[in-house]
XYZ file of C-alpha atoms in Angstrom:
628
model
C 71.214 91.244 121.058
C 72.492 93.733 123.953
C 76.490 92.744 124.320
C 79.219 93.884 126.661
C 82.986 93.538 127.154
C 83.473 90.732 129.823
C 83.829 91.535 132.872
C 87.518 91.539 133.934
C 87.010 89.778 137.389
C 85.675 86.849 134.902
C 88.667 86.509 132.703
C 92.094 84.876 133.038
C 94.637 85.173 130.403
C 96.381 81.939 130.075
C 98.450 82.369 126.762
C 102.055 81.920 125.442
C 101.931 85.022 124.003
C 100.206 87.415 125.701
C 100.737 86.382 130.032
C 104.592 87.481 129.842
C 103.477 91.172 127.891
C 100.631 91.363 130.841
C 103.002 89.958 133.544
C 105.525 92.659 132.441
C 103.179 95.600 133.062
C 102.519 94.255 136.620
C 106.360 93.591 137.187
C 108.258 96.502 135.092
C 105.579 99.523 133.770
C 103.858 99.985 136.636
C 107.078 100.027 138.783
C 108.897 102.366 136.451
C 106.052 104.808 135.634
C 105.199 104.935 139.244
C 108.540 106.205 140.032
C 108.658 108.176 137.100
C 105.696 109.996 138.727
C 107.879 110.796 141.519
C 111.484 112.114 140.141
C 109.386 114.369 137.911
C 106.989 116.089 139.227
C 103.437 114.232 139.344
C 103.531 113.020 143.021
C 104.331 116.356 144.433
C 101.801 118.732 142.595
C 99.195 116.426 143.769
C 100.381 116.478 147.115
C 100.283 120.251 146.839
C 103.669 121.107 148.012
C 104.775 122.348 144.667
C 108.548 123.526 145.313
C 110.223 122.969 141.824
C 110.980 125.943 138.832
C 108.087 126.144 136.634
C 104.988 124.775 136.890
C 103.553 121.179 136.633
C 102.401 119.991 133.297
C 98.742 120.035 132.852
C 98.339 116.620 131.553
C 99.794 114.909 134.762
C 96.016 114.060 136.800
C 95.499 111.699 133.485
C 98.873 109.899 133.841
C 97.603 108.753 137.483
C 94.235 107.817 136.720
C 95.500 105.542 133.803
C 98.061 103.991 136.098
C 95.152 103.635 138.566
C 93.225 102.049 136.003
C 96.268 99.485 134.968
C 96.735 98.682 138.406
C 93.346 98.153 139.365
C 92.620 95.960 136.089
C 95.665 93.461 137.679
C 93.636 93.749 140.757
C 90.552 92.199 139.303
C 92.653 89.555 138.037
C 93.973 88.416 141.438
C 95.514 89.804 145.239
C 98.012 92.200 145.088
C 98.893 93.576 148.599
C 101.673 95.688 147.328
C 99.662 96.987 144.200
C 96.496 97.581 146.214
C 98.405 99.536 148.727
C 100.225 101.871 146.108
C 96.996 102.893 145.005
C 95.752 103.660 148.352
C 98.230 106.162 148.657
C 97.559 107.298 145.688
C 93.929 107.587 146.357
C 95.327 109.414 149.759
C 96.606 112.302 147.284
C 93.760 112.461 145.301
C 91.179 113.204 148.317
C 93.715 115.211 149.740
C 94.024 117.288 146.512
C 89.998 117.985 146.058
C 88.965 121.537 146.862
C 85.620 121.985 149.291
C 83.616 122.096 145.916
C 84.676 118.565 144.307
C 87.288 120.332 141.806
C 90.395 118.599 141.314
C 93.120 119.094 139.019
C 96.637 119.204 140.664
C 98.148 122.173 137.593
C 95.243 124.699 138.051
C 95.047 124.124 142.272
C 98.691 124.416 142.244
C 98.904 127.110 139.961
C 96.214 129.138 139.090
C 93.130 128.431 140.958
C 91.376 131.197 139.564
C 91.677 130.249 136.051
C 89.788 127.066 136.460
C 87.361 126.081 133.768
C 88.570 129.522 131.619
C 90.932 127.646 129.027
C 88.804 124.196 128.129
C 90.210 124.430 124.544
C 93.902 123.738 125.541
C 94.307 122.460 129.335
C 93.026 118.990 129.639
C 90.830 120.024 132.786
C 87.937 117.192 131.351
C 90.279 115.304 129.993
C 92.695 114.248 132.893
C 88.714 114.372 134.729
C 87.923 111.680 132.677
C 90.845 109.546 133.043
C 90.031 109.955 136.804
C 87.036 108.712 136.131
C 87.877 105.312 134.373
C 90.122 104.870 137.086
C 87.713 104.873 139.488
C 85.368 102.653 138.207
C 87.954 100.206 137.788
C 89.589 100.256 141.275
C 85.769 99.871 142.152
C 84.993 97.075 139.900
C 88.036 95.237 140.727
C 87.824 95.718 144.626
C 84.497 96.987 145.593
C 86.153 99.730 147.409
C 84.513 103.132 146.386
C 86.629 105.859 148.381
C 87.894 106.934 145.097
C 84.640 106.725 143.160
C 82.940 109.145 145.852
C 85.967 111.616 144.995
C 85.460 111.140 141.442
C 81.739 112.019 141.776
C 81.964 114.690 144.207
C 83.866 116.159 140.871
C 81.566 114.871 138.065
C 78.231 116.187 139.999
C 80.420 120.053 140.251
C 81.311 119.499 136.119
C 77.962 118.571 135.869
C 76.781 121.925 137.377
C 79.119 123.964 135.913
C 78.893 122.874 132.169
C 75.209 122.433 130.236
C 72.938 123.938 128.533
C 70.616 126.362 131.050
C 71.696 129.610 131.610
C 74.255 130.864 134.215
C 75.960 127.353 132.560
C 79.273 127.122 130.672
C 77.783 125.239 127.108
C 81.082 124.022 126.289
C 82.975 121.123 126.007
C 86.909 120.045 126.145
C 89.626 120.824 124.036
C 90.680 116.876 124.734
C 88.015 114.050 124.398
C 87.939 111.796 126.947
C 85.202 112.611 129.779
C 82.553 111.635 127.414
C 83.608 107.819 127.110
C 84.182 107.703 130.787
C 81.016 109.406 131.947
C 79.403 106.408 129.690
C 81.292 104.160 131.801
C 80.641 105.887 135.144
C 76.760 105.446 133.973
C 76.993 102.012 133.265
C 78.630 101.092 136.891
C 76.648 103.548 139.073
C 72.860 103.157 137.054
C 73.103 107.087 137.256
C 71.113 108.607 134.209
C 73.148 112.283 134.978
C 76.057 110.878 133.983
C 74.743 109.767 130.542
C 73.030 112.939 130.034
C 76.253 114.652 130.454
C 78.177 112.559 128.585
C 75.274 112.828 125.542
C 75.397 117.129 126.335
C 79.443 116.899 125.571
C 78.917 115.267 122.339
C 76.329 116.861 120.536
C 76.876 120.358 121.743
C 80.815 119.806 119.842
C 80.616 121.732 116.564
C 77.612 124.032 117.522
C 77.701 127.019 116.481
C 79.124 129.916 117.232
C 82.097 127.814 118.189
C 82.635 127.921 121.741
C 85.897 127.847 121.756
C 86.335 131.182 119.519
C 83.973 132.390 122.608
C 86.168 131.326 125.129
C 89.180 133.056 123.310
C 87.255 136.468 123.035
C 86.244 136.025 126.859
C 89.815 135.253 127.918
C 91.201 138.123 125.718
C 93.858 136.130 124.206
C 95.543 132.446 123.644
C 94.637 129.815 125.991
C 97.963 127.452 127.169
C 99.557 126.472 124.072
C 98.970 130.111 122.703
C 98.493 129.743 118.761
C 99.655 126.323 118.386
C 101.590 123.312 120.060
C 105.239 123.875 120.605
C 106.964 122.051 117.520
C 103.738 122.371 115.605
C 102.280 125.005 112.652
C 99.348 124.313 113.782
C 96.930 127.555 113.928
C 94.924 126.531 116.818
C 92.589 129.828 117.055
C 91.480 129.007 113.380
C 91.882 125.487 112.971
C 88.515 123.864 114.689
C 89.062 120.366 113.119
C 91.941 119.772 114.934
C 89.800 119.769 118.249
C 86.667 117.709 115.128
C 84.465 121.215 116.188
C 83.833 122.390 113.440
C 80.589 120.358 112.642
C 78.052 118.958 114.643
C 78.736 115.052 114.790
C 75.707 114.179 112.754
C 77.083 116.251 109.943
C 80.791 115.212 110.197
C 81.700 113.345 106.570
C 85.487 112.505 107.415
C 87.776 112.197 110.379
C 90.141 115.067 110.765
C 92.441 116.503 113.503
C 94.336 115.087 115.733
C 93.841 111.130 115.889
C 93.492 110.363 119.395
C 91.144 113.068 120.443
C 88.734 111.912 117.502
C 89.233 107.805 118.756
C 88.384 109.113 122.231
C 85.910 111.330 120.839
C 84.036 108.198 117.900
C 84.417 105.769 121.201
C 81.852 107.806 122.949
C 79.399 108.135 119.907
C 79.446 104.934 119.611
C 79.011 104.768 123.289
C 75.824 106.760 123.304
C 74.525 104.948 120.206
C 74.405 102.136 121.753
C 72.851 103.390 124.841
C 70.210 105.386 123.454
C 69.391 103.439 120.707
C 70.020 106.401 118.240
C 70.223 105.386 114.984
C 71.281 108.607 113.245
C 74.305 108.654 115.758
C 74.746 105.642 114.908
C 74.621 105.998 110.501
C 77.441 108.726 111.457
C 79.684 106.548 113.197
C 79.699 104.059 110.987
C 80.392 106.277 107.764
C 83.210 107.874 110.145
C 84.601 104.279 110.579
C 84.120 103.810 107.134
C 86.610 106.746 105.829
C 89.013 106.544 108.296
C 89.589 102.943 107.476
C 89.581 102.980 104.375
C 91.629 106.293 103.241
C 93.447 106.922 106.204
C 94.844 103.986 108.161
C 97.935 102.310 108.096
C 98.790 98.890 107.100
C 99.713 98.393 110.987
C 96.542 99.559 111.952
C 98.074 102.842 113.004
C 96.544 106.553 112.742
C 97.739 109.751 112.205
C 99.934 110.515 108.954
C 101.374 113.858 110.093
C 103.415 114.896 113.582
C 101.936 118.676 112.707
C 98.975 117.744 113.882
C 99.454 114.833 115.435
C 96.460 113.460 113.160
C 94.480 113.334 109.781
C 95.986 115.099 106.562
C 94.140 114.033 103.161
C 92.981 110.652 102.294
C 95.698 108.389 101.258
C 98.269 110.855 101.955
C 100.294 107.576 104.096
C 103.851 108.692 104.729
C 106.497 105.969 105.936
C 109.677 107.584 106.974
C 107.557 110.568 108.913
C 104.596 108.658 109.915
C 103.691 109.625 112.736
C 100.630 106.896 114.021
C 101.100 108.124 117.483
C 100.506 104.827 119.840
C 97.730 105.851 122.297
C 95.599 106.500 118.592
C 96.242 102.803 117.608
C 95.067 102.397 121.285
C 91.772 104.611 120.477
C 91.349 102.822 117.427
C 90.718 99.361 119.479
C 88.849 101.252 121.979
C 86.124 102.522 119.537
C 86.690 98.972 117.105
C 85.308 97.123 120.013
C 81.860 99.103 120.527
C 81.685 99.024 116.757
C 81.727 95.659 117.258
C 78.620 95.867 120.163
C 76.992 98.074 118.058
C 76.525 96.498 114.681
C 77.379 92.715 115.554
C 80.042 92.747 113.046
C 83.303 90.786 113.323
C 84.775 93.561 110.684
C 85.727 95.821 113.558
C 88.016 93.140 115.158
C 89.510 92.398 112.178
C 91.048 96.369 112.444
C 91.274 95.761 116.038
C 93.521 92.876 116.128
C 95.465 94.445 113.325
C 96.260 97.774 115.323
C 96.790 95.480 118.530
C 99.676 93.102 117.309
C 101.233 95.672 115.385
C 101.184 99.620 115.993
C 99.773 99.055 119.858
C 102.252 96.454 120.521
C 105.565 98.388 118.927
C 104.820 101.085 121.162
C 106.953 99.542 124.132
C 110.465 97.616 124.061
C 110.783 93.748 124.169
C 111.716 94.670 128.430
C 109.180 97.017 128.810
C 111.305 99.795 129.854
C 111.300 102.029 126.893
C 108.485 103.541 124.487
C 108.009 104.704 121.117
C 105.762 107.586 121.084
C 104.945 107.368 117.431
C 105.124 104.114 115.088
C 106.909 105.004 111.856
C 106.412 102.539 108.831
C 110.087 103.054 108.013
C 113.007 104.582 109.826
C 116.827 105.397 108.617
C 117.742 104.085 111.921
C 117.805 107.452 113.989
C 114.508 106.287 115.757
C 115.044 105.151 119.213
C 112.378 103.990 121.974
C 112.753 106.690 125.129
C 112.505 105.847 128.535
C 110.127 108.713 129.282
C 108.469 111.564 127.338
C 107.393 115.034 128.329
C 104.205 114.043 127.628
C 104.099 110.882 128.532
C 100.751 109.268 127.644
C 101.347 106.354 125.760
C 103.094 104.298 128.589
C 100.219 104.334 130.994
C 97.771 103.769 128.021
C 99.820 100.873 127.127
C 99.481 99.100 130.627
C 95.868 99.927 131.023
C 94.792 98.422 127.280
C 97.059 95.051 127.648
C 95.778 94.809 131.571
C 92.093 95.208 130.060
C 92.637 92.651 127.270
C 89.958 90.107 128.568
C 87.368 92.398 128.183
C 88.654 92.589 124.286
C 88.846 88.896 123.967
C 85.087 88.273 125.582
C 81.699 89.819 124.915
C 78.740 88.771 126.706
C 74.901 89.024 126.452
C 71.713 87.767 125.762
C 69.956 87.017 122.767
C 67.239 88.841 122.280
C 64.408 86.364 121.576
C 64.631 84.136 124.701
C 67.305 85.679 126.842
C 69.871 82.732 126.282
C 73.694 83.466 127.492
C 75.493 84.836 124.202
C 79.027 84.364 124.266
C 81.172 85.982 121.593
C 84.588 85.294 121.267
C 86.539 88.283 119.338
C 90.169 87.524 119.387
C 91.719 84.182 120.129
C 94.140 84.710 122.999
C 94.420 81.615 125.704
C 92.101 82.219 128.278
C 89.171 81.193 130.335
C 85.523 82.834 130.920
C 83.362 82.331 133.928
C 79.788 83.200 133.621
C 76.743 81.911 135.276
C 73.787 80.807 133.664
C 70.585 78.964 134.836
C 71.525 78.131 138.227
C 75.073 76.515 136.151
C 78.375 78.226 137.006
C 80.052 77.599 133.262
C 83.979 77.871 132.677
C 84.710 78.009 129.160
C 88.655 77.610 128.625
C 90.518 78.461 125.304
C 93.702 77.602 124.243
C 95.485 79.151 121.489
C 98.533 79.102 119.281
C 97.859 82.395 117.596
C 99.557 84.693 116.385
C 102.412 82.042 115.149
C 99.849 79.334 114.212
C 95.918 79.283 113.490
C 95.294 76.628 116.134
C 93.027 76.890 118.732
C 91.253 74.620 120.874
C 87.984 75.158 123.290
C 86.937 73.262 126.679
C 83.249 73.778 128.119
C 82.943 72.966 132.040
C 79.976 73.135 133.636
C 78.977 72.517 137.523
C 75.316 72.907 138.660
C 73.753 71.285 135.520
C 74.091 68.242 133.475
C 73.869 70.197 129.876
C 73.826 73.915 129.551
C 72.188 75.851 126.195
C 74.427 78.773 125.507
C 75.446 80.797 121.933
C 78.916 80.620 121.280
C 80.076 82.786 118.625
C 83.397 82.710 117.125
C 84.684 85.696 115.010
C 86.115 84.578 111.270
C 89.164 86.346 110.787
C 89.973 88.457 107.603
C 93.048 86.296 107.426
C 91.922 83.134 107.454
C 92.070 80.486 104.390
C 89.321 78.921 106.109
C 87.431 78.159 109.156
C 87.158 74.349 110.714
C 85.423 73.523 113.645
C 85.839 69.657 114.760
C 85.120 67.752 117.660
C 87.730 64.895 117.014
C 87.185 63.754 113.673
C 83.717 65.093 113.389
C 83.114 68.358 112.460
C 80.897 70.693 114.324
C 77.952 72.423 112.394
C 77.648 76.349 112.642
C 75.829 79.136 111.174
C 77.945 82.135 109.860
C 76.483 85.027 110.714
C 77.954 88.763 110.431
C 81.495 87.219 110.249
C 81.106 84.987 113.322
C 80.485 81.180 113.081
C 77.782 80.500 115.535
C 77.427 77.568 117.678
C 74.065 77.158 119.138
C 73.309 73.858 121.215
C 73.364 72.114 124.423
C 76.441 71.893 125.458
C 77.846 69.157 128.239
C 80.473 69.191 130.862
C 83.762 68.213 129.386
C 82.747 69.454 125.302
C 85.712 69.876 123.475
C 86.300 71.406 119.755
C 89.347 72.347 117.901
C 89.268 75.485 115.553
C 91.470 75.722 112.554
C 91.758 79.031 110.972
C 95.171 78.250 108.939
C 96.970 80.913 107.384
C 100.115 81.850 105.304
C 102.251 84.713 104.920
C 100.972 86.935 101.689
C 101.689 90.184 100.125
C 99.122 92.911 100.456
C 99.154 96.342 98.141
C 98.400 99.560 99.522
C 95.444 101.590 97.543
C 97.014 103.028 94.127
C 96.195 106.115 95.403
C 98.507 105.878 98.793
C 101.808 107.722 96.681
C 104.470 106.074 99.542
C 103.357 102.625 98.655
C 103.828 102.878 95.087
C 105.144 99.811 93.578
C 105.930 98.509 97.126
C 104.298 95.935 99.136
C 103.773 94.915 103.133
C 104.211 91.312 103.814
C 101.214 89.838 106.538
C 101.034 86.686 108.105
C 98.055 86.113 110.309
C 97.489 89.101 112.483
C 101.268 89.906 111.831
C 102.419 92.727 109.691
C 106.558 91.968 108.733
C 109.074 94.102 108.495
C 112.881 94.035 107.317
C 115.483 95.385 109.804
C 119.282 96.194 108.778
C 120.672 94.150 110.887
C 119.648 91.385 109.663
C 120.087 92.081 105.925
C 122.934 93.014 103.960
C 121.748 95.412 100.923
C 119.815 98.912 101.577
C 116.107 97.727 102.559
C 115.029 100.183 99.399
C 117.511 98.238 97.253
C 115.759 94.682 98.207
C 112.601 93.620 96.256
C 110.571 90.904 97.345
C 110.822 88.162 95.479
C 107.911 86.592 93.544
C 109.603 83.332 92.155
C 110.549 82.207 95.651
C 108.140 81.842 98.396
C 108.630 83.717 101.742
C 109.023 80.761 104.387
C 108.481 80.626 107.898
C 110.689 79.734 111.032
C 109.165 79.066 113.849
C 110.692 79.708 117.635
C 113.798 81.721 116.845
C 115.559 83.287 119.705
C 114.847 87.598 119.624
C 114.716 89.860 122.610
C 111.061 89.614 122.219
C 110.184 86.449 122.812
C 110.504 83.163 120.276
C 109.250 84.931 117.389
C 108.147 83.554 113.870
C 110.511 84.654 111.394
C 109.751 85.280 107.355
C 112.821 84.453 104.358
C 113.131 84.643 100.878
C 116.137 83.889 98.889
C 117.156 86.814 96.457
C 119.533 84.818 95.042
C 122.454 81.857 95.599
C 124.264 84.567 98.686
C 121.532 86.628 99.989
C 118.470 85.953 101.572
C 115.888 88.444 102.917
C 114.930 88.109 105.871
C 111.869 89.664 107.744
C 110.768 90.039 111.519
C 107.369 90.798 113.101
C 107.072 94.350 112.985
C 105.615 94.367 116.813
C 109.666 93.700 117.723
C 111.716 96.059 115.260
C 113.813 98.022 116.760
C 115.088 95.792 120.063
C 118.449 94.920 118.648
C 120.739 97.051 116.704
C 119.884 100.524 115.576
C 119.754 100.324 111.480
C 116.940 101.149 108.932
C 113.565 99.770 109.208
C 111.074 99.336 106.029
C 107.394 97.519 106.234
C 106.633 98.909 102.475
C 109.490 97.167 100.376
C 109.813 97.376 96.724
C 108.532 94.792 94.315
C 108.767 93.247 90.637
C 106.564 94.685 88.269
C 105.522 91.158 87.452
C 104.103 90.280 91.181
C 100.809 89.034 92.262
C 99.704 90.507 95.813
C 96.601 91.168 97.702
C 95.173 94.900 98.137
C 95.243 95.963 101.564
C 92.493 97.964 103.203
């Protein structure tokens, strides 16, 4: 079966949970990132009147086409006259800013216009290129306007001349990841094979040898923008090709090293181009890729990236708390590739690490008002670690409003199966919300209510006009979490096949069908591999999708000086007041005076500044569940 992420002009989010965090983006991010763009620098270096000290930075083009993208993925949703207008002007800039040849990149026009294309390894050029890219195709999904797209092409087809394989060509690739996945995407909206074929060129020429980035060094006759490393790094960036996951060709990579978002950009597009070209030994390597990184190197949150060095990979296991770094936009990758995973292989497995980095290390990244950011997702903080309104390099925030403004294309996959071409619907996360898809003539509504993440209720409604009954698949993803999985239709149950982790619903289905789905859970203790040295003798407490944590302000003793208690089972509170939202709560009693107390770890660090731990110590004599 061929799948793909709904399309967002199909979806409505309808859910108590997840509206007001969408509704925010609309009504505080985009506002205060937009004007961000202008007090610092981004508005004016693209409108090329450049007047400050210093230069601009050369990530800035990608902050704009994610906000584009964020802002066009509310567009889809609904009218905006405000919203569509900002990113006219926006758009204004951006054709404004392209040279007579299609190049555009506000630092190097602004700057340095010789010295385009020279330093690949360490400017962004394809990488803010490719967020330009996804921006487009969204504004033209959601609007069917394609002024920007045209720009954005008019740049691809000069990349596209400029970098390959024949001679007179630069065969080279970016320093960043990103252009791959969104020349994938550009293919899929525009039919246009040269944008596959350049996006399959990026890929596999990564990790040829000799390394073309030690090339590009000897041409330049020194260091490229960050010179021999990052400032506030060790990192040897002349010698160090796993950092930029160059040193092998992808076929032949056995682990995932570097830095942690480049590699989720960069696994996103193999899995991209396995999919579209059927290639199966692409494919074997992704999936032992997934396999490692899962397994040895993620965090119980579902966050990436153990070490701020690199911003990335160390060693297996080696899982810090305290200096964790699990930057957010890699939890952000990590979705991102978990959901073509999913395409790929038909496996609900990939949502189940999807969802987990979602509610936790994706979802900590911004404050319970959406004003302020964490950067990186520590497991456990002395209370020194603050969200900031604003970073220096400020990707997260924009990544942030473009994933949660693109979550119905997470919650929704649809296709056809591949015997008689009937509608497959496959449900991967269940978030309140309704899917519109037509099928035989039918126009088909299916609406889904849900009390996740507090409760494992959820509820489905099938409407159909055009057609007394309707045959459809509906599949329904099992999650790791649950006890157990009921499907009823009143007091009946409703038959289903489970199949790769999704119960599947195959039938006729009527106008008015309704079902109720019951995956109940309960909080439980999960243990870290014996191997993972900061987890030792410690253990995180999950309830449904939810990993807990324990905040200082709202116990008494030093969080290391606490140990969960086995005798007395953790209980839940539903609907208690915290600046982010009505939140389920966890408790224990330690003894008669003091009672732990334990909050979603999504919302630490709203209230009072005090320590933070997820990992808390543990009697010898408890029985808990090992964690991935």
């Amino acid at each position: 079966m061929s799948a793909r992420p709904a399309p967002l002009t199909q979806v409505r989010i309808d859910d108590a949970f997840w509206t007001p965090r969408i509704q925010q983006v609309r009504e505080v991010m985009l506002p205060h990132m937009l004007a961000q763009f202008g007090s610092v620098g981004h508005l004016e270096a693209l409108s090329g009147t450049w007047s400050r000290k210093g230069s601009p930075h050369i990530f800035w083009d990608s902050d704009i086409g994610k906000w584009i993208e964020a802002a066009s993925n509310v567009l889809a949703t609904g009218p905006d006259a405000a919203l569509a207008a900002q990113i006219e002007e926006l758009v204004d800039l951006l054709e404004g800013a392209q040279q007579p040849d299609g190049y555009l990149n506000s630092f190097f026009t602004t700057t340095a216009p010789e010295l385009r294309f020279t330093d690949l390894r360490d400017s962004h050029e394809l990488y803010c290129a490719g967020h330009l890219i996804e921006g487009a195709v969204a504004h033209a999904q959601a609007t069917g306007r394609e002024r920007l797209l045209g720009i954005v092409i008019r740049y691809v087809d000069l990349i596209g001349r400029t970098f390959g394989p024949d001679e007179g060509q630069i065969r080279g690739y970016d320093g960043h990841q990103e252009i791959e996945l969104a020349l994938v995407k550009l293919w899929r909206h525009t039919g246009e094979h040269r944008f596959l074929d350049l996006a399959r060129f990026f890929v596999d020429e990564r990790g040829a040898e000799p390394s073309f980035f030690d090339l590009e060094v000897a041409a330049r006759g020194g260091p490229g923008h960050f010179g021999l490393g990052f400032p506030g790094t060790k990192t040897e960036l002349e010698t160090n090709h796993e950092y930029f996951q160059s040193h092998a060709p992808i076929r032949q990579q056995t682990a995932v090293v570097g830095h942690a978002v480049r590699a989720m950009y960069f696994l996103s597009a193999v899995a991209d181009l396995a999919l579209a070209d059927r290639d199966e030994s692409l494919a074997a390597a992704n999936r032992e890729l997934w396999e490692t990184v899962t397994s040895r190197r993620m965090y119980v949150t579902g966050g990436l990236g153990s070490s701020a060095e690199n911003e990335g990979f160390t060693s297996d296991f080696d899982l810090p708390n305290l200096t964790s770094y699990a930057e957010t936009c890699a939890a952000i990758g990590l979705v991102l590739w978990a959901e073509r995973n999913a395409r790929l292989d038909l496996d609900s497995g990939y949502f189940d690490i999807a969802e987990r980095a979602l509610y936790n290390s994706v979802l900590a990244g911004v404050s319970a008002d959406g004003s302020d950011f964490f950067y990186d997702n520590p497991l456990a903080s002395d209370g020194s670690r603050v969200r900031s309104s604003w970073f220096g390099v400020a990707c997260c925030p924009p990544n942030l409003a473009r994933l949660l403004t693109s979550l119905g294309g997470f919650v929704y996959s649809v296709g056809n199966a591949d015997t008689d071409g009937v509608e497959v619907i496959t449900v991967n996360l269940l978030v309140g919300s309704s899917l519109r898809f037509e099928s035989g003539g039918a126009n088909v509504e299916l609406r889904l209510r849900s009390e996740l993440p507090w409760e494992g209720r959820a509820s489905f409604e099938v409407r159909i006009e055009g057609a007394d009954a309707l045959e459809f698949e509906l599949r329904l993803r099992v999650p790791d979490w649950a006890d157990e999985l009921q499907i009823s239709a009143g007091a009946a149950p409703v038959p289903f096949e489970l199949r790769g982790g999704h119960a599947i619903i195959r039938r006729p289905f009527s106008d008015g069908d309704r079902f109720e789905v019951h995956v109940p859970f309960a909080a439980r203790l999960e243990r870290a591999d014996p191997r993972v040295e900061a987890a030792a003798g410690r253990v995180a407490i999950v309830r449904g999708p939810l990993v807990y944590a324990a905040e200082a302000t709202d116990n008494v003793h030093p969080l290391d000086d606490v140990p969960v208690p086995m005798t007395s089972p953790l209980e839940a509170h539903d609907g208690r007041v915290h600046p982010s939202g009505p939140v389920t709560i966890l408790t224990a009693d330690l003894d008669a005076d003091t009672t732990l107390t334990l909050v979603p770890y999504f919302s630490w660090g709203n209230r009072a500044p005090g320590e933070m731990r997820v990992w808390l110590p543990v009697s010898t004599s408890s029985s808990a569940r090992r964690t991935r």
